[in-house]
Structures are given as C-alpha cells and as structure tokens.
Coordinates of C-alpha atoms and ligand atoms in Angstrom, one line a residue:
I1 CA -14.4 16.1 -13.8
L2 CA -16.3 13.0 -14.8
G3 CA -19.0 12.2 -12.1
S4 CA -19.9 8.6 -13.0
I5 CA -20.8 9.6 -16.5
A6 CA -18.8 6.8 -18.1
T7 CA -21.8 5.0 -19.7
P8 CA -20.6 2.8 -22.5
R9 CA -22.6 3.1 -25.7
K10 CA -22.9 0.4 -28.4
G11 CA -19.8 -1.8 -28.4
G12 CA -18.6 -0.6 -25.0
I13 CA -17.7 -2.9 -22.1
V14 CA -18.8 -2.5 -18.4
V15 CA -16.4 -4.0 -15.9
D16 CA -17.6 -3.9 -12.3
L17 CA -14.5 -3.2 -10.1
R18 CA -16.4 -2.9 -6.8
R19 CA -14.7 -6.0 -5.3
L20 CA -11.3 -4.6 -6.1
N21 CA -11.7 -2.3 -3.1
R22 CA -8.8 -3.1 -0.7
V23 CA -6.0 -0.9 0.6
L24 CA -3.1 -3.3 0.3
E25 CA -0.3 -1.4 1.9
V26 CA 0.5 1.9 3.5
N27 CA 4.1 3.0 3.7
E28 CA 4.3 5.8 6.3
D29 CA 7.9 6.6 5.6
D30 CA 7.6 7.0 1.9
M31 CA 4.0 8.3 2.4
Y32 CA 1.9 6.3 -0.1
A33 CA -0.9 3.8 -0.1
V34 CA -1.2 0.9 -2.5
I35 CA -4.9 0.5 -3.4
E36 CA -6.9 -1.7 -5.8
G37 CA -8.5 -0.3 -8.9
G38 CA -12.0 -0.1 -7.5
T39 CA -11.2 1.5 -4.2
T40 CA -13.5 4.4 -3.4
W41 CA -12.6 7.7 -1.6
A42 CA -14.7 6.4 1.4
D43 CA -12.8 3.1 1.4
L44 CA -9.4 4.9 1.5
K45 CA -10.3 7.6 4.0
G46 CA -12.0 5.0 6.3
Y47 CA -8.9 2.7 6.2
L48 CA -6.5 5.6 6.9
D49 CA -8.5 7.0 9.7
K50 CA -8.7 3.6 11.4
H51 CA -5.2 2.2 10.7
H52 CA -3.0 5.3 10.0
P53 CA -4.7 8.2 11.7
D54 CA -1.7 10.5 11.2
F55 CA -2.0 10.4 7.4
R56 CA -4.6 11.4 4.8
A57 CA -5.1 11.3 1.1
G58 CA -6.4 14.3 -0.8
I59 CA -10.2 15.0 -0.6
T60 CA -12.2 15.9 -3.7
W61 CA -15.7 17.4 -3.9
S62 CA -16.9 14.2 -5.5
P63 CA -19.2 11.8 -3.7
P64 CA -17.4 9.3 -1.3
G65 CA -18.5 6.4 -3.5
T66 CA -16.5 7.5 -6.5
G67 CA -13.2 5.9 -7.4
V68 CA -9.7 7.0 -6.3
V69 CA -8.0 5.4 -9.3
P70 CA -10.3 6.9 -12.0
S71 CA -10.1 10.3 -10.3
C72 CA -6.3 10.2 -10.4
L73 CA -6.2 8.8 -13.9
A74 CA -8.5 11.7 -15.0
Y75 CA -6.3 14.5 -13.5
G76 CA -8.7 14.9 -10.6
M77 CA -8.6 17.9 -8.3
F78 CA -7.9 17.4 -4.6
D79 CA -7.5 19.7 -1.5
L80 CA -3.7 19.0 -1.8
G81 CA -3.4 20.5 -5.2
M82 CA -0.9 23.2 -4.2
L83 CA 1.5 20.5 -3.0
G84 CA 1.6 18.3 -6.0
G85 CA -0.7 19.3 -8.8
T86 CA -3.6 17.1 -10.2
G87 CA -4.4 13.6 -9.1
A88 CA -2.2 12.2 -11.9
E89 CA 0.8 13.7 -10.1
F90 CA -0.2 11.8 -7.0
I91 CA 0.2 8.4 -8.7
N92 CA 3.5 6.7 -7.7
G93 CA 3.0 3.6 -9.7
I94 CA 0.5 1.5 -11.6
E95 CA -0.3 -2.2 -12.2
A96 CA -2.6 -2.7 -15.1
V97 CA -4.1 -5.5 -17.2
L98 CA -3.9 -4.9 -20.9
G99 CA -6.4 -6.0 -23.6
T100 CA -4.1 -8.9 -24.3
G101 CA -4.4 -10.1 -20.7
D102 CA -0.8 -9.1 -19.9
L103 CA -0.2 -7.6 -16.5
V104 CA 2.2 -4.7 -16.6
R105 CA 3.8 -2.6 -13.8
I106 CA 5.0 1.0 -14.1
G107 CA 7.3 2.9 -11.7
S108 CA 9.6 1.7 -8.9
C109 CA 7.2 -1.2 -8.2
S110 CA 8.3 -2.8 -11.5
L111 CA 11.9 -3.1 -10.1
S112 CA 11.4 -3.5 -6.3
K113 CA 8.7 -4.2 -3.7
Y114 CA 8.5 -0.4 -3.0
W115 CA 6.0 1.9 -4.8
Y116 CA 7.9 5.1 -3.8
G117 CA 7.7 6.8 -7.2
R118 CA 7.7 6.6 -11.0
Q119 CA 11.4 7.1 -11.3
P120 CA 14.0 6.1 -12.4
L121 CA 12.8 4.4 -15.6
P122 CA 11.2 6.2 -18.5
D123 CA 7.7 7.2 -17.3
L124 CA 5.1 5.0 -19.0
A125 CA 2.2 6.1 -16.7
G126 CA 1.1 8.4 -19.5
L127 CA -0.1 5.3 -21.4
F128 CA -2.9 5.1 -18.8
I129 CA -3.3 8.6 -17.5
G130 CA -6.1 10.5 -19.4
W131 CA -7.1 7.4 -21.4
E132 CA -10.4 6.7 -19.6
G133 CA -9.5 3.0 -19.3
T134 CA -9.2 2.4 -23.0
T135 CA -5.6 1.3 -22.8
G136 CA -6.0 -1.1 -19.9
I137 CA -7.6 -1.6 -16.5
V138 CA -5.6 -0.4 -13.6
T139 CA -5.7 -3.1 -10.9
K140 CA -3.4 -1.5 -8.4
A141 CA -2.0 2.0 -7.9
A142 CA 0.1 3.7 -5.3
I143 CA -1.3 7.1 -4.3
K144 CA 0.7 9.7 -2.4
L145 CA -0.4 10.5 1.2
W146 CA 0.2 13.6 3.3
P147 CA 0.6 13.9 7.1
K148 CA -2.4 15.2 9.0
L149 CA -0.8 18.4 10.3
P150 CA -2.1 19.5 13.7
Y151 CA -3.1 23.1 12.6
R152 CA -5.4 23.9 9.7
T153 CA -7.6 26.8 8.8
D154 CA -9.9 27.1 5.7
F155 CA -10.7 30.7 4.6
L156 CA -13.7 31.4 2.4
P157 CA -13.1 34.9 0.8
L158 CA -16.0 36.3 -1.2
A159 CA -16.0 39.0 -3.9
N160 CA -18.5 40.4 -6.4
K161 CA -16.8 39.1 -9.6
I162 CA -14.4 36.3 -10.4
E163 CA -12.0 39.0 -11.8
D164 CA -11.9 40.7 -8.4
G165 CA -10.7 37.5 -6.7
V166 CA -8.3 36.0 -9.2
P167 CA -5.4 38.4 -8.7
M168 CA -5.5 37.8 -5.0
M169 CA -5.4 34.0 -5.5
L170 CA -2.5 34.3 -7.9
K171 CA -0.6 36.3 -5.3
L172 CA -1.4 33.7 -2.6
S173 CA -0.3 30.9 -5.0
K174 CA 3.2 32.3 -4.9
A175 CA 3.4 33.1 -1.2
G176 CA 4.0 29.7 0.3
L177 CA 2.4 30.1 3.7
G178 CA 1.5 26.4 4.2
I179 CA -1.2 26.7 1.5
V180 CA -2.1 23.2 0.4
D181 CA -5.3 24.1 -1.5
L182 CA -6.5 27.2 -3.5
C183 CA -9.8 26.8 -5.2
I184 CA -11.9 29.3 -7.2
L185 CA -15.6 28.7 -7.4
N186 CA -18.5 30.7 -8.8
M187 CA -22.1 30.9 -7.5
G188 CA -23.6 28.7 -10.2
W189 CA -21.2 25.9 -9.3
C190 CA -21.8 26.2 -5.6
N191 CA -25.6 26.2 -6.2
S192 CA -25.4 23.0 -8.2
L193 CA -23.1 21.3 -5.7
Q194 CA -25.6 22.1 -3.0
G195 CA -28.2 20.3 -5.1
F196 CA -30.2 23.4 -6.0
K197 CA -33.0 22.9 -8.6
E198 CA -32.1 24.0 -12.1
T199 CA -34.7 26.8 -11.8
S200 CA -33.2 28.1 -8.5
V201 CA -29.6 28.5 -9.6
A202 CA -28.7 32.2 -9.8
L203 CA -28.0 32.7 -13.5
D204 CA -26.7 36.2 -13.0
P205 CA -25.5 36.4 -9.4
I206 CA -24.0 39.9 -9.9
E207 CA -27.4 41.3 -10.9
L208 CA -28.8 39.8 -7.7
N209 CA -26.0 41.3 -5.7
L210 CA -24.6 37.8 -4.8
P211 CA -20.9 37.2 -4.7
D212 CA -19.8 35.4 -7.9
F213 CA -16.3 34.8 -6.6
I214 CA -16.0 32.3 -3.8
G215 CA -12.5 31.3 -2.9
L216 CA -11.2 28.5 -0.7
I217 CA -7.8 28.8 0.9
T218 CA -6.5 26.0 3.1
T219 CA -3.4 26.4 5.1
E220 CA -1.8 23.8 7.4
A221 CA 1.1 24.0 9.9
F222 CA 3.2 21.9 12.2
T223 CA 3.2 24.4 15.1
E224 CA 0.7 26.9 16.5
K225 CA 3.2 29.8 16.1
Q226 CA 3.9 28.9 12.5
H227 CA 0.1 28.6 11.8
E228 CA -0.7 32.0 13.4
A229 CA 2.0 33.7 11.3
Q230 CA 0.7 32.0 8.1
C231 CA -2.9 33.0 8.8
E232 CA -1.9 36.6 9.5
A233 CA 0.0 36.8 6.2
I234 CA -2.9 35.3 4.3
I235 CA -5.4 37.8 5.8
D236 CA -3.0 40.7 5.0
I237 CA -2.8 39.6 1.3
C238 CA -6.6 39.3 1.1
K239 CA -7.1 42.8 2.6
E240 CA -4.6 44.2 0.2
F241 CA -7.1 43.3 -2.5
G242 CA -10.0 44.7 -0.4
I243 CA -11.5 41.2 0.2
D244 CA -12.6 39.8 3.5
P245 CA -11.2 36.2 4.1
Y246 CA -13.8 34.7 6.3
P247 CA -12.2 31.8 8.2
A248 CA -14.5 28.8 8.0
Ligands
LIG301 C1 -20.8 16.1 -7.3 C2 -19.5 15.8 -7.9 C3 -18.4 16.5 -7.5 C4 -17.1 16.2 -8.1 N1 -16.1 17.0 -7.7 C5 -14.8 16.6 -8.1 C6 -13.7 17.3 -7.6 O1 -13.7 18.2 -6.8 N2 -12.5 17.0 -8.1 C7 -12.4 15.9 -9.0 O2 -11.3 15.6 -9.4 N3 -13.4 15.3 -9.4 C8 -14.6 15.6 -9.0 N4 -15.7 14.9 -9.5 C9 -15.5 13.8 -10.4 C10 -15.0 12.6 -9.7 O3 -13.6 12.7 -9.4 C11 -15.1 11.3 -10.5 O4 -16.5 11.1 -10.6 C12 -14.5 10.2 -9.9 O5 -13.2 10.3 -9.4 C13 -14.4 9.1 -10.9 O6 -14.8 8.0 -10.2 P1 -16.1 7.3 -10.8 O7 -16.4 6.2 -9.8 O8 -17.2 8.3 -11.1 O9 -15.4 6.7 -12.1 P2 -16.1 5.9 -13.3 O10 -17.2 6.7 -13.9 O11 -16.3 4.5 -12.9 O12 -14.8 5.9 -14.3 C14 -14.4 7.1 -14.9 C15 -13.5 6.7 -16.0 O13 -12.3 6.1 -15.6 C16 -12.2 4.8 -16.1 N5 -11.7 3.9 -15.1 C17 -12.4 3.6 -13.9 N6 -11.7 2.8 -13.2 C18 -10.5 2.5 -13.9 C19 -9.4 1.6 -13.6 N7 -9.3 0.9 -12.5 N8 -8.5 1.6 -14.6 C20 -8.6 2.3 -15.7 N9 -9.6 3.1 -16.0 C21 -10.6 3.2 -15.1 C22 -13.6 4.4 -16.7 O14 -13.5 3.6 -17.8 C23 -14.1 5.8 -17.0 O15 -13.7 6.1 -18.3 C24 -17.0 15.2 -9.0 C25 -18.1 14.4 -9.3 C26 -19.3 14.7 -8.8 C27 -20.5 13.8 -9.1

C-alpha cells in the first residue's frame, strides 16, 4: 500500500521509531500481541516463532523490515484477510501520543489491563486509522493473532485473463472451506514483486500468451480429514470454472 514512501516534504517531521520495537505482551487466550509503534514484521514473527510457536500474525507481501503498526493503520492486506478484513480490523487497541503531548488509549486497554478489543466504548480508533500519523503517533497497539493450524495448502490457479478468474474467486469467497486468504494478482504485479527490470515487465501478457490472472488460495484446517475435504471442494470449484488450481 505504502512501501516506505512516507518522505516528508517541506514542513514535515521525521520521527525515528526504530527503538520502539518490542513485543510487550502476548495473550494466547484472547489471541493478541501488544507491540510498540516501530515493531517490524520481522520483529513480530521472530518473537512469536521463538516464544509462542503455536501462534502467528498475518503475513504481508511487504519486506520484513516494514512496520506492523503503519501497515495496520493503513488498512494493510495480510494472508488472513478472509478471517478479519484489512489490517485495520486486526487492531484491538491503540495507545497514542497526540501533538499536545497527551497520551491517549483506545479500546478495552483504556478500561482494564486487557487489550482484547475495541469494544465496549465508542470506537475512536478511526481518529488514527487511515491518517498516516497526522493525528498522533501510535506508541503501542494490540494486534490480533491466529493459531498456527497444523494443515495448510496454498493453491496458485492461473488463467488467461483477470475476468476468467474473478468469478471463481467470488464463489470461493462464499464457500467457507477454511479459506483464510484469497488474493488476485496480475502478471505485471508479479513481475515487479520479483524485482524484474521495468523493461522486462510483460506489458501485454495476454498477447505473449502468459497468464494474466494469478490467484492465491490459502486453506487451513485442524484435522487431516477436514483439510482433505476442504482441498477437494476447492479443487472442484476451480474445475467448475475450467481453471487448474496448482497446489504450491
Ligand atoms: C514490495 C512491497 C510489497 C508490499 N506488499 C504489501 C502487502 O502485501 N500488503 C500490505 O498491506 N502492504 C504491502 N506493502 C506496504 C507495506 O505494508 C508498508 O510499506 C508498511 O506496512 C508500512 O510500513 P513502513 O515501515 O513502510 O511505514 P512508514 O513508511 O514508516 O510509514 C507509513 C505511514 O504510517 C505512518 N506511521 C508510521 N508509524 C506510525 C505510528 N507508529 N503511528 C502513527 N503513524 C505511523 C507514517 O507517518 C506514514 O505516513 C508492500 C510494500 C512493499 C515495498
């Protein structure tokens, strides 16, 4: 969404949050982590893998050194999107410093020591979500976690045109089937993500007979039997649209 493009022009302020990089708390029962405002995706994943290996946060396509809090504040896109929506919906609570120097808290953390959610008070998180830091600096945030389920398959269906793949993805989006992530990519986007030179990106993939629809379907399950049934149903839906769902 952003990609470290927040370069202040004349009159802007740069605040280096790199030392605000600690994971302060993980609550496994309520499934959230309280992190500081400069925590990167690498910091969070590294901490969880080491201390709470049964849990994970969402994963984005952004580099590991980018921030978790800015990503959530900017409606980031994770591989858990089908469970909760954008990164903004994964925020349980916020602590922020305002321009006046006041420290404010939003969500259950303003009433108790638990950061379980933004209820039951009026939800003021919107004063910080989508504002690019202009209304205050978030010093702490609680981010929802998800259990690492033992069974997972990623499918990579390919089709000639975006229009060929979208109806299939829409049907999958309403099918349940343990799907935690559905992502639609085109060839140009994939080329740029792979670091292709500008001159090597396929401008008209269809003319070159390359697939311009690249899907990503991630399904997770608690038991093997459940996983097999989910995968079988996903494959059937893809075939119904004449698309081969290559398991990754
Ligand atoms: C190759 C690539 C792939 C990407 N893929 C994805 C993807 O799949 N999904 C996705 O969602 N995003 C993606 N991104 C964008 C990525 O999520 C953002 O770059 C990242 O999350 C923001 O972190 P940053 O360190 O770049 O933020 P910065 O550039 O430091 O900040 C972004 C904005 O947030 C504000 N901000 C930063 N910290 C705070 C804070 N603590 N409190 C208040 N405001 C703050 C800043 O003022 C700025 O306006 C991608 C980026 C790249 C480069």
